[in-house]
Amino acid sequence: MNTIFRQTACPHDCPSTCALEAEVLDGQTIGRVRGNPRNDYTAGVICAKVAAYRERVHHADRLTKPLQRIGAKGDGRFREITWDQALDEVASAIEKARAKHGAQAVWPYHFAGTMGLVQRDSIHRFRHAFGFSREQETICVTTACNGWTAGHGKIWGADPREIAESDLVVVWGGNPVSTQVNVMTHIAKARKSRGAKLVVIDPYRTPTAEAADIHIAPMPGTDGALACAVMNVLFEEGHADWAYMRKYADVPERLQQHLASRTPEWAEAITGVPAADIRAFARLYGGTERAYLRLGYGFTRSRNGASNMHAVTCLPVVTGKWKHKGGGAFFSNREAYGMDLTLVKGLDVIDPNTRTLDMSRIGAVLTGDRESLKGGPPVTVLFTQNINPAEVAPETGKVIEGMLRDDLFTCVHEQFMTASAKLADIVLPATMFLEHEDMYQGGGHVYLQVHKALIEAPGECRPNLDVINALAQRLGTDYPAFRMTAWELIDDALRRSGRPGADDLLEMGWVDCSKPYEEAHFLNGFKHPDGKFHFAADWSKIGPGHGPMSSLPDHVPVIDAPTAEHPYRLVAAPARRFLNTSFTETPTGRNKEGRPTALIHPETCVALGLADGDRVRLGNSLGSVVVHARPFDGLQEKTVVVEGIWPNDCFEEGVGINLLVSADPALPGGGAAFHDTAVWMRPA
Ligand code: SF4
């Protein structure tokens, strides 16, 4: 058989956005998938999940036909219908909702089920052109972005390829071995060629922490305190770079004064990390010029997550690490690309008076919470693409309650029969990336990529864009982009953004959008109007709810703190072989992950009378779930970790781990707090 590897790019919700090569066996079938060795970020290395992608793309359970519900909501009984019937049903439901409550009763709902800019974001054009409710995209990066912006002004950082030229890499609040494998490639280069040290700061001993020279495990939500104590030592022991700070930072003297009382002993009481370990880390960091902070999202998924991010990002400014190649910090390049997505998103037809609903509060929205509905009409049509709120959203119990409403019409456009699809009125089969065209900007690196379809989709699957365009035409529109193909939209966006056109970019493979070194390291100034890094954050500019925030870095005690009733802090962390709920359907991933499991400190297991494999119930005011206990000494006694968003039907009572996660907005400006949950535990 003649086979050929063809260029493509990974669409999944992962900062790596790997440059891929897929082996095309015939017009319908792929074989192996591998990292493109010519791309110097991917460097030929991808995760096991995507390397085994043929399991997913050719899965027997793929949705391949439009379906209409014929049973009660959630009982799983559907019948096959034609695409015309399905689109007519959806359009008719939208028309009815508009006639009864106005256009804002319709809520198109999505996030990063695909990261392709056209297939992911065309849903915004749909909402804006018809005046449907807008969506505040708070479920993933909001707190991290807010915390970074408060200090730097813009979201980019030291080129991640510079990690290979670092002498100390600090992975703070991330687990790249499981979630962004390419980071480890560049760390390995630094370790091999320079003898670089790796420090991991994470509440539990992740696979990345296992590979580290030093692992520091603070209690979840206390990273701000840890960062303050590290800075206290940096100032006390002469590691502060005063010349750099006087040029590049706003209030260094005030910061020093403020931190004088934030000693390692002060932080030990909050974080649970021994003061001696904090001092040792501060000395290592302070004494290494080329020290690179690779910041993850984990430590920001907390009510005080923005504050934690801001505090940690002060470290390289206090010490002037930004001056050095291989030094500084990075968490995302999202504002480095400057893409103009006007037509893709319909940005020129936004009505600013249309309400914006917080996607993390979908449970409250669908159950009629007036504040969450912003005083507007109920949502009576929910239209989703590549997202599974019945498992991934906080307060999952409330989400399911809302999706079961008789007066809610739900259309789910998906690849598999997810928990959300089971609750839908109409289910539409969606293509995967190998079956459509799209464009990607890598948040974790510097490359813009495009790809074409490599194989035909199974059955009657359609791309997101085709469904959006077909619905818009049924509802009546003269907005030109609803008649454009994906390739035309990609080409338009690239040309508007001053990039090569779509065909040229395909030929090139990718384009390097990195900032020049001085810009990436903020050596031309930080991106606030005064050109300074802001130790004194103006949280009022970030969003509402800034009252309890501290302007200078601190521990902001707004977390779901442990109490006598709820003594443990739960981290609902990602699993290595799942990506949100994607890949939970593939047999290899499922088998390797095993079953929903709580990692519990051995002393806690003894205190609770739990042995390895015992059923254990975790609960709080939102409900409780049963998982299996595994004694694990890589965390503090009051921390418990459950990895993976397992499907609801893997839990005894049919609702998964996010049942316990609050939808309280993080401060300021919102954001989901997935790792900020106090729980009780007892044998089940
Ligand atoms: S590491 Fe991330 S971007 Fe790369 S193949 Fe895996 S999921 Fe995709």
XYZ file of C-alpha atoms and ligand atoms in Angstrom:
692
model
C 0.000 0.000 0.000
C 1.298 3.478 -0.901
C 1.125 5.750 2.099
C 2.089 9.334 2.498
C 2.571 11.630 5.493
C 0.746 14.927 5.062
C 1.142 18.148 7.007
C -1.532 19.183 9.500
C -1.793 20.767 12.964
C -3.251 19.678 16.278
C -6.569 21.414 17.062
C -6.906 20.338 20.683
C -7.156 22.576 23.729
C -3.438 22.520 24.464
C -0.926 25.368 24.198
C 1.431 23.254 22.087
C -0.668 23.359 18.880
C 1.774 20.825 17.494
C 2.822 20.814 13.873
C 1.764 17.319 12.824
C 2.226 14.858 10.017
C -0.541 12.316 9.462
C -0.110 9.179 7.431
C -2.907 9.093 4.873
C -3.674 5.482 3.971
C -6.524 6.263 1.587
C -9.216 8.898 1.127
C -11.007 7.882 4.311
C -8.280 6.460 6.533
C -5.261 7.661 8.461
C -2.509 5.602 10.027
C 0.224 7.045 12.209
C 0.348 10.625 13.427
C 3.689 12.145 14.393
C 5.203 15.480 15.276
C 6.714 17.415 12.431
C 10.490 17.241 12.969
C 11.078 20.367 10.860
C 9.133 22.600 13.240
C 11.604 23.667 15.918
C 8.986 23.936 18.685
C 7.189 20.646 18.078
C 10.579 19.127 17.199
C 9.012 15.818 16.205
C 7.530 15.143 19.647
C 3.812 14.842 20.370
C 1.730 13.339 23.130
C 0.567 9.728 23.144
C -3.068 10.860 22.874
C -2.646 12.333 19.431
C -0.038 9.825 18.264
C -2.858 7.272 18.547
C -5.386 9.535 16.845
C -6.585 6.864 14.448
C -8.401 5.360 17.444
C -10.377 8.558 17.801
C -10.993 9.563 14.207
C -12.047 6.052 13.187
C -13.899 5.284 16.419
C -17.017 3.171 15.954
C -18.972 5.528 18.224
C -18.461 8.650 16.072
C -21.709 10.494 15.448
C -22.365 10.256 11.715
C -26.032 11.277 11.238
C -28.210 14.126 12.486
C -30.427 12.909 15.316
C -33.693 14.072 16.838
C -34.757 13.262 20.379
C -37.771 10.953 20.596
C -37.647 10.038 24.292
C -37.520 12.058 27.492
C -34.554 14.408 27.818
C -31.493 12.450 28.778
C -32.915 8.950 28.218
C -30.793 8.550 25.092
C -33.567 7.798 22.587
C -33.070 9.529 19.238
C -34.028 8.913 15.625
C -32.023 9.681 12.518
C -33.230 12.607 10.409
C -31.874 14.414 7.379
C -29.663 17.484 7.593
C -32.431 19.614 6.096
C -34.885 18.425 8.732
C -32.365 19.017 11.512
C -31.423 22.521 10.382
C -35.097 23.396 9.894
C -35.817 22.248 13.460
C -33.011 24.384 14.879
C -33.918 27.434 12.804
C -37.571 27.069 13.779
C -36.686 26.839 17.493
C -34.591 30.003 17.158
C -37.429 31.823 15.360
C -39.871 30.825 18.112
C -37.496 31.962 20.854
C -36.920 35.287 19.097
C -40.666 35.836 18.690
C -41.409 35.042 22.323
C -38.480 36.514 24.264
C -36.252 38.308 21.745
C -32.947 37.218 20.215
C -31.101 37.182 23.534
C -33.055 34.062 24.544
C -30.692 32.220 22.160
C -27.237 31.406 23.568
C -24.571 30.006 21.236
C -22.133 28.307 23.619
C -18.637 27.100 22.872
C -15.021 27.217 23.952
C -11.915 25.347 22.843
C -13.135 21.925 21.704
C -11.259 22.918 18.595
C -8.675 25.707 18.661
C -9.023 26.368 14.927
C -9.781 30.039 14.453
C -12.431 29.515 11.770
C -14.177 26.370 12.989
C -14.065 27.538 16.611
C -14.891 31.216 16.252
C -17.482 31.381 13.465
C -20.098 30.795 16.161
C -19.385 34.377 17.272
C -20.321 35.701 13.835
C -23.597 33.805 14.212
C -24.313 35.376 17.607
C -23.296 38.904 16.644
C -25.110 38.988 13.296
C -28.384 37.933 14.910
C -28.065 39.642 18.303
C -27.971 36.410 20.314
C -26.577 36.483 23.855
C -22.841 36.940 24.021
C -20.505 34.659 26.030
C -17.914 35.686 28.607
C -15.197 33.092 28.031
C -14.147 32.440 31.596
C -13.726 28.690 31.761
C -9.986 28.424 31.175
C -7.532 31.307 30.967
C -9.289 34.368 32.403
C -7.551 34.471 35.758
C -4.152 33.766 34.231
C -4.613 36.466 31.597
C -5.854 38.989 34.145
C -2.949 38.380 36.504
C -0.345 38.585 33.743
C -1.914 41.696 32.200
C -2.011 43.486 35.555
C 1.784 43.431 35.655
C 2.914 43.411 32.018
C 0.126 45.181 30.111
C 0.198 42.659 27.235
C 0.193 38.890 27.029
C 3.370 37.518 25.558
C 6.718 36.569 26.995
C 10.193 35.174 26.487
C 10.205 32.823 23.486
C 9.655 29.296 24.857
C 12.448 27.994 22.636
C 14.797 29.990 24.888
C 14.186 27.399 27.597
C 16.934 25.396 25.910
C 19.335 28.222 26.825
C 18.304 28.465 30.484
C 20.222 27.344 33.543
C 17.149 27.088 35.755
C 13.632 26.314 34.578
C 10.807 26.775 37.048
C 7.562 25.121 35.983
C 5.026 26.800 38.232
C 1.483 25.418 38.356
C 1.726 23.281 35.230
C 2.317 19.646 34.364
C 3.744 19.591 30.840
C 4.652 15.896 30.919
C 0.909 15.254 30.892
C -0.505 18.359 29.258
C 2.112 20.032 27.048
C 4.831 17.567 26.300
C 6.906 19.880 24.084
C 7.944 22.005 27.042
C 9.807 18.952 28.314
C 11.686 18.678 24.998
C 13.151 22.133 25.483
C 13.831 21.537 29.176
C 15.657 18.313 28.274
C 17.883 20.286 25.886
C 18.782 22.748 28.658
C 19.513 19.956 31.105
C 21.661 18.075 28.636
C 23.641 20.960 27.203
C 23.859 23.286 30.213
C 23.175 21.104 33.217
C 20.086 23.207 33.891
C 18.043 22.546 37.015
C 14.299 21.962 36.922
C 12.092 23.137 39.777
C 8.385 22.283 39.800
C 5.920 24.112 42.005
C 2.637 22.253 42.172
C 0.344 21.043 44.986
C 1.094 17.429 44.108
C 3.901 15.343 42.687
C 2.849 15.291 39.051
C 4.818 13.348 36.451
C 6.633 16.637 35.734
C 7.469 17.045 39.423
C 8.782 13.485 39.442
C 11.224 14.480 36.705
C 12.358 17.606 38.588
C 15.405 18.322 40.734
C 13.224 20.087 43.292
C 9.503 19.840 43.908
C 7.722 22.382 46.109
C 4.119 21.537 47.001
C 2.150 24.476 48.406
C -1.460 24.131 49.493
C -3.719 24.935 46.523
C -4.459 28.648 46.214
C -1.476 29.855 48.253
C 1.033 30.534 45.470
C 0.795 34.270 46.048
C 2.088 33.799 49.588
C 4.910 31.591 48.342
C 5.937 34.158 45.716
C 5.908 36.947 48.310
C 8.179 35.001 50.628
C 10.581 34.200 47.798
C 10.736 37.927 47.000
C 11.260 38.721 50.671
C 14.416 36.592 50.582
C 15.499 38.059 47.244
C 15.349 41.556 48.734
C 16.852 40.533 52.081
C 19.798 38.642 50.613
C 20.852 41.073 47.881
C 19.372 39.427 44.793
C 17.202 42.419 43.877
C 18.342 44.233 40.720
C 17.724 47.841 41.707
C 19.083 49.375 38.519
C 16.741 47.235 36.443
C 13.752 47.920 38.685
C 14.326 51.675 38.682
C 14.209 51.615 34.896
C 11.457 49.067 34.337
C 9.171 48.875 37.398
C 6.735 51.244 39.064
C 7.200 51.088 42.837
C 10.188 48.909 43.833
C 10.783 50.659 47.166
C 7.138 50.254 48.161
C 7.279 46.616 47.166
C 10.349 45.976 49.311
C 8.730 47.659 52.273
C 5.469 45.743 51.756
C 7.269 42.406 51.579
C 9.383 42.936 54.704
C 6.780 41.124 56.805
C 6.124 38.374 54.207
C 8.890 36.145 55.510
C 9.311 32.459 54.700
C 7.946 31.703 58.191
C 4.843 33.797 57.412
C 4.414 31.890 54.141
C 4.994 28.503 55.779
C 1.892 29.025 57.895
C -0.186 29.699 54.765
C 1.373 27.409 52.171
C 2.516 24.508 54.331
C 5.943 24.691 52.626
C 8.825 24.673 55.137
C 10.506 28.092 55.440
C 13.905 26.476 54.810
C 12.678 25.141 51.443
C 11.398 28.582 50.468
C 14.778 30.127 51.343
C 16.668 27.457 49.407
C 14.547 27.982 46.308
C 14.839 31.777 46.562
C 18.637 31.503 46.764
C 18.775 29.174 43.770
C 16.523 31.458 41.752
C 18.220 34.656 42.866
C 21.661 33.261 42.103
C 20.892 32.115 38.544
C 20.896 34.730 35.769
C 19.254 32.595 33.140
C 16.209 31.565 35.156
C 13.022 30.963 33.149
C 9.569 30.791 34.692
C 7.258 28.577 32.624
C 3.898 29.376 34.158
C 0.950 27.019 33.847
C -2.731 27.615 34.391
C -3.208 25.326 37.370
C -2.196 27.787 40.060
C -4.502 30.422 38.599
C -7.696 28.334 38.710
C -8.579 29.681 42.086
C -10.718 32.561 43.342
C -7.439 34.427 43.945
C -5.811 33.073 40.772
C -5.219 36.436 39.081
C -3.503 37.675 42.207
C -1.343 34.537 42.351
C -0.269 34.989 38.730
C 0.571 38.642 39.311
C 2.621 37.819 42.417
C 4.648 35.112 40.668
C 5.341 37.326 37.661
C 6.974 39.895 39.934
C 9.932 37.525 40.547
C 11.801 38.093 37.268
C 11.231 41.828 37.568
C 12.645 42.059 41.088
C 15.734 40.174 39.924
C 16.051 41.598 36.382
C 15.954 38.135 34.801
C 14.281 39.617 31.732
C 17.671 41.063 30.754
C 19.068 37.629 30.023
C 18.496 35.226 27.162
C 16.926 32.135 28.657
C 15.533 34.278 31.461
C 12.205 35.954 32.157
C 8.807 34.315 32.094
C 6.162 32.920 29.798
C 2.634 31.651 30.015
C 1.049 32.510 26.668
C 1.670 34.379 23.423
C -2.022 35.033 22.840
C -1.580 38.747 22.164
C 1.564 38.390 20.058
C -0.146 37.354 16.807
C -2.312 40.396 16.124
C -4.777 38.443 13.996
C -7.667 40.410 12.512
C -10.687 38.094 12.738
C -13.302 40.703 11.835
C -15.152 38.585 9.296
C -14.676 35.250 11.068
C -16.188 36.613 14.282
C -18.484 39.276 12.855
C -16.732 41.880 14.980
C -18.147 44.734 12.909
C -21.769 43.869 13.763
C -21.527 43.511 17.542
C -24.324 45.263 19.369
C -22.683 46.368 22.642
C -26.102 46.414 24.310
C -26.457 42.659 23.951
C -25.945 40.923 27.266
C -22.869 38.789 27.916
C -23.443 35.615 29.914
C -20.658 34.006 31.938
C -20.022 30.574 30.419
C -18.736 29.176 33.735
C -22.102 30.035 35.276
C -24.103 28.095 32.706
C -25.793 26.155 35.506
C -27.085 29.340 37.107
C -28.022 30.770 33.696
C -30.026 27.719 32.664
C -31.767 27.439 36.027
C -32.961 31.032 35.809
C -30.700 32.889 38.230
C -31.670 36.505 37.579
C -28.248 37.962 38.273
C -26.566 35.462 35.956
C -29.168 36.249 33.269
C -28.207 39.925 33.630
C -31.862 40.851 34.090
C -32.699 39.615 30.571
C -34.949 36.850 29.262
C -34.450 33.169 30.049
C -32.249 31.176 27.704
C -34.684 28.996 25.740
C -32.330 27.916 22.923
C -28.850 26.600 23.666
C -26.674 25.929 20.612
C -23.301 24.306 21.291
C -20.331 23.283 19.172
C -17.517 21.039 20.460
C -18.216 21.599 24.129
C -19.654 19.390 26.822
C -20.952 21.578 29.665
C -22.779 18.675 31.330
C -19.331 17.382 32.333
C -16.790 20.189 32.040
C -18.612 23.160 33.572
C -18.555 23.976 37.281
C -21.632 23.091 39.328
C -22.396 20.283 36.931
C -25.501 19.281 38.868
C -27.084 22.628 38.139
C -26.015 22.463 34.475
C -27.786 19.129 34.073
C -30.856 20.424 35.916
C -30.993 23.356 33.504
C -30.456 21.226 30.401
C -33.364 19.013 31.494
C -35.786 21.971 31.367
C -38.796 21.226 29.150
C -38.858 24.762 27.785
C -35.189 24.681 26.714
C -34.374 23.625 23.146
C -30.794 22.370 22.881
C -28.813 21.665 19.724
C -25.431 19.974 20.204
C -22.973 19.786 17.298
C -20.458 17.157 18.373
C -18.181 14.296 17.413
C -19.446 11.808 20.016
C -22.615 11.248 22.045
C -21.377 13.187 25.075
C -23.320 13.749 28.286
C -24.464 17.087 26.836
C -25.508 15.508 23.536
C -27.636 13.020 25.461
C -29.572 15.975 26.888
C -30.127 17.619 23.484
C -33.181 17.896 21.245
C -31.107 17.843 18.067
C -27.630 16.303 17.772
C -25.525 17.138 14.715
C -22.450 15.104 13.706
C -19.230 17.145 13.556
C -16.040 16.657 11.598
C -12.614 16.296 13.185
C -9.627 18.390 12.166
C -8.364 15.864 9.620
C -11.648 16.307 7.774
C -11.829 20.095 7.436
C -9.738 23.237 6.864
C -8.546 25.564 9.602
C -5.920 27.932 10.985
C -4.202 27.981 14.398
C -2.036 30.257 16.507
C -0.054 28.423 19.160
C -0.548 29.967 22.594
C 2.481 28.075 23.869
C 4.799 29.020 21.010
C 5.181 31.378 18.061
C 3.799 29.654 14.969
C 0.731 30.331 12.856
C -0.363 27.290 10.857
C -3.074 26.296 8.390
C -4.188 22.929 7.104
C -6.541 21.370 4.604
C -8.721 18.289 5.017
C -6.698 15.118 4.580
C -9.518 12.563 4.543
C -13.269 12.477 3.963
C -15.472 12.660 7.015
C -17.440 9.546 7.933
C -21.161 9.441 7.252
C -22.739 12.868 7.142
C -20.436 14.791 9.495
C -20.170 18.500 8.729
C -17.688 21.161 9.855
C -18.766 23.793 12.361
C -18.530 26.506 9.730
C -20.926 24.744 7.345
C -23.548 24.433 10.069
C -23.190 28.078 11.091
C -23.480 29.240 7.476
C -26.466 26.993 6.762
C -28.360 28.164 9.856
C -27.589 31.812 9.144
C -28.934 31.482 5.635
C -32.114 29.847 6.913
C -32.610 32.701 9.359
C -31.906 35.287 6.640
C -28.723 37.355 6.454
C -26.798 39.486 3.990
C -23.551 39.367 6.020
C -21.056 38.216 3.370
C -18.983 35.862 5.515
C -21.922 33.456 5.833
C -21.313 32.589 2.188
C -17.556 32.159 2.447
C -15.676 28.872 2.614
C -13.234 28.130 5.411
C -10.299 28.681 3.062
C -11.690 32.066 1.987
C -12.135 33.122 5.619
C -8.620 31.962 6.487
C -7.201 33.860 3.529
C -9.159 36.988 4.433
C -7.979 36.920 8.058
C -4.352 36.336 7.070
C -4.291 39.177 4.550
C -6.019 41.598 6.928
C -3.337 40.707 9.481
C -0.438 41.345 7.104
C 0.470 37.658 6.895
C 1.031 35.487 3.819
C -2.182 34.301 2.148
C -3.680 30.886 2.885
C -2.136 29.069 -0.102
C 1.284 30.561 0.584
C 1.114 29.675 4.256
C 0.110 26.120 3.437
C 3.116 25.878 1.163
C 5.406 27.324 3.861
C 4.020 24.997 6.564
C 3.923 27.708 9.214
C 5.025 31.261 9.825
C 7.098 32.362 12.819
C 5.234 35.228 14.531
C 7.687 35.682 17.387
C 8.351 39.160 18.692
C 11.910 40.475 18.346
C 14.002 39.596 21.422
C 13.822 43.098 22.959
C 10.039 43.183 22.577
C 9.523 39.628 23.854
C 11.633 40.476 26.923
C 9.936 43.870 27.406
C 13.336 45.574 27.089
C 11.593 48.346 25.147
C 9.359 48.775 28.159
C 6.354 46.953 29.554
C 3.041 47.559 27.852
C 1.332 49.929 30.248
C 1.234 53.590 29.170
C 4.103 54.387 31.579
C 6.248 51.598 30.103
C 6.724 50.037 33.545
C 5.918 46.653 35.058
C 3.260 47.261 37.686
C 4.086 45.795 41.089
C 1.094 47.886 42.179
C -1.676 46.363 40.091
C -4.695 48.458 39.215
C -7.288 45.711 39.498
C -10.125 48.147 38.857
C -8.966 48.254 35.224
C -9.216 44.460 34.977
C -12.821 43.973 36.020
C -15.500 44.030 38.675
C -15.019 42.386 42.060
C -11.632 43.956 42.777
C -12.586 45.095 46.284
C -10.780 42.346 48.244
C -7.697 42.426 45.983
C -4.360 43.672 47.175
C -2.669 46.070 44.807
C 0.809 44.843 45.792
C 1.453 41.095 45.587
C 0.061 39.202 48.538
C -1.923 36.193 49.667
C -5.547 37.163 48.987
C -7.615 35.029 51.359
C -10.766 34.683 49.277
C -10.336 30.960 48.577
C -12.655 28.172 49.694
C -10.511 27.731 52.787
C -10.550 24.456 54.697
C -12.848 24.346 57.718
C -13.656 21.786 60.384
C -16.569 20.662 58.220
C -14.600 20.658 54.931
C -10.986 20.042 55.981
C -9.490 19.044 52.616
C -8.571 21.059 49.523
C -9.547 19.321 46.278
C -7.593 19.796 43.052
C -9.521 18.509 40.007
C -6.391 18.172 37.852
C -6.044 17.105 34.201
C -5.319 13.452 33.448
C -2.426 12.556 31.196
C -4.466 10.704 28.589
C -7.596 12.866 28.558
C -7.946 16.435 27.410
C -10.991 17.831 29.188
C -13.514 15.162 28.096
C -11.890 14.552 24.708
C -10.104 11.186 24.506
C -12.250 9.737 27.309
C -13.864 7.758 24.505
C -10.663 6.103 23.251
C -9.976 2.636 24.681
C -6.235 3.174 25.176
C -6.723 6.340 27.187
C -9.548 4.897 29.233
C -7.643 1.708 30.028
C -4.459 3.505 31.023
C -6.264 5.985 33.276
C -8.189 3.199 35.022
C -11.071 4.748 36.957
C -11.891 7.937 38.886
C -9.358 7.963 41.712
C -8.493 10.245 44.621
C -4.804 10.677 45.474
C -4.793 10.919 49.278
C -1.837 11.267 51.625
C -1.055 7.951 53.391
C -1.452 9.563 56.860
C -4.874 10.835 55.848
C -5.798 7.396 54.562
C -4.875 5.938 57.932
C -6.850 8.630 59.767
C -9.908 7.977 57.609
C -9.517 4.190 57.621
C -8.981 4.012 53.862
C -6.921 1.373 52.066
C -5.750 1.354 48.452
C -8.747 0.915 46.153
C -11.395 1.623 48.787
C -14.426 3.612 47.762
C -14.269 7.099 49.198
C -16.950 9.787 49.106
C -15.924 13.439 48.635
C -18.485 16.146 49.233
C -19.410 19.718 50.001
C -22.547 21.848 49.874
C -22.898 21.190 46.130
C -23.152 17.405 46.468
C -20.893 14.390 46.706
C -19.204 11.824 44.458
C -17.682 8.416 45.045
C -14.207 7.613 43.703
C -11.505 5.128 44.663
C -8.729 5.960 47.112
C -5.031 5.679 46.289
C -2.504 6.397 49.047
C 0.006 8.903 47.636
C 2.747 10.715 49.518
C 3.382 13.444 46.919
C 1.080 16.031 48.471
C 0.245 17.609 51.799
C -2.043 15.787 54.202
C -4.934 18.181 53.606
C -4.710 18.137 49.805
C -6.616 15.632 47.678
C -6.282 15.276 43.909
C -8.692 13.677 41.448
C -7.233 13.596 37.941
C -9.316 13.731 34.783
C -12.776 14.851 33.814
C -14.195 11.364 33.689
C -17.563 10.993 31.970
C -20.534 11.296 34.283
C -21.498 7.677 33.734
C -18.214 6.570 35.360
C -19.588 7.814 38.703
C -22.010 5.867 40.876
C -24.596 8.642 40.981
C -24.134 9.708 37.351
C -22.467 13.101 37.871
C -18.730 13.716 37.750
C -16.116 15.602 39.711
C -17.159 19.091 38.605
C -20.325 18.609 40.635
C -18.172 19.749 43.569
C -16.588 22.741 41.821
C -18.205 26.087 42.557
C -19.162 28.508 39.788
C -18.247 31.480 41.993
C -16.406 33.924 39.742
C -12.728 34.410 40.503
C -11.589 37.937 41.307
C -11.595 40.299 39.586
C -13.617 39.955 36.407
C -14.545 36.277 36.650
C -12.898 32.956 35.835
C -13.570 29.373 36.837
C -11.947 28.166 40.071
C -11.510 24.462 39.273
C -8.790 23.909 41.865
C -10.314 25.878 44.727
C -12.676 23.506 46.510
C -12.888 22.530 50.172
C -14.378 19.079 50.714
C -15.013 16.447 53.330
C -13.964 12.836 52.726
C -15.161 9.603 54.245
C -15.193 5.929 53.357
C -18.159 5.179 51.074
S 0.890 17.871 22.935
Fe -1.021 19.090 22.729
S -0.883 20.088 20.730
Fe 0.654 18.426 20.778
S -0.373 16.677 19.861
Fe -0.720 16.525 22.071
S -2.684 17.584 22.451
Fe -1.971 18.170 20.416
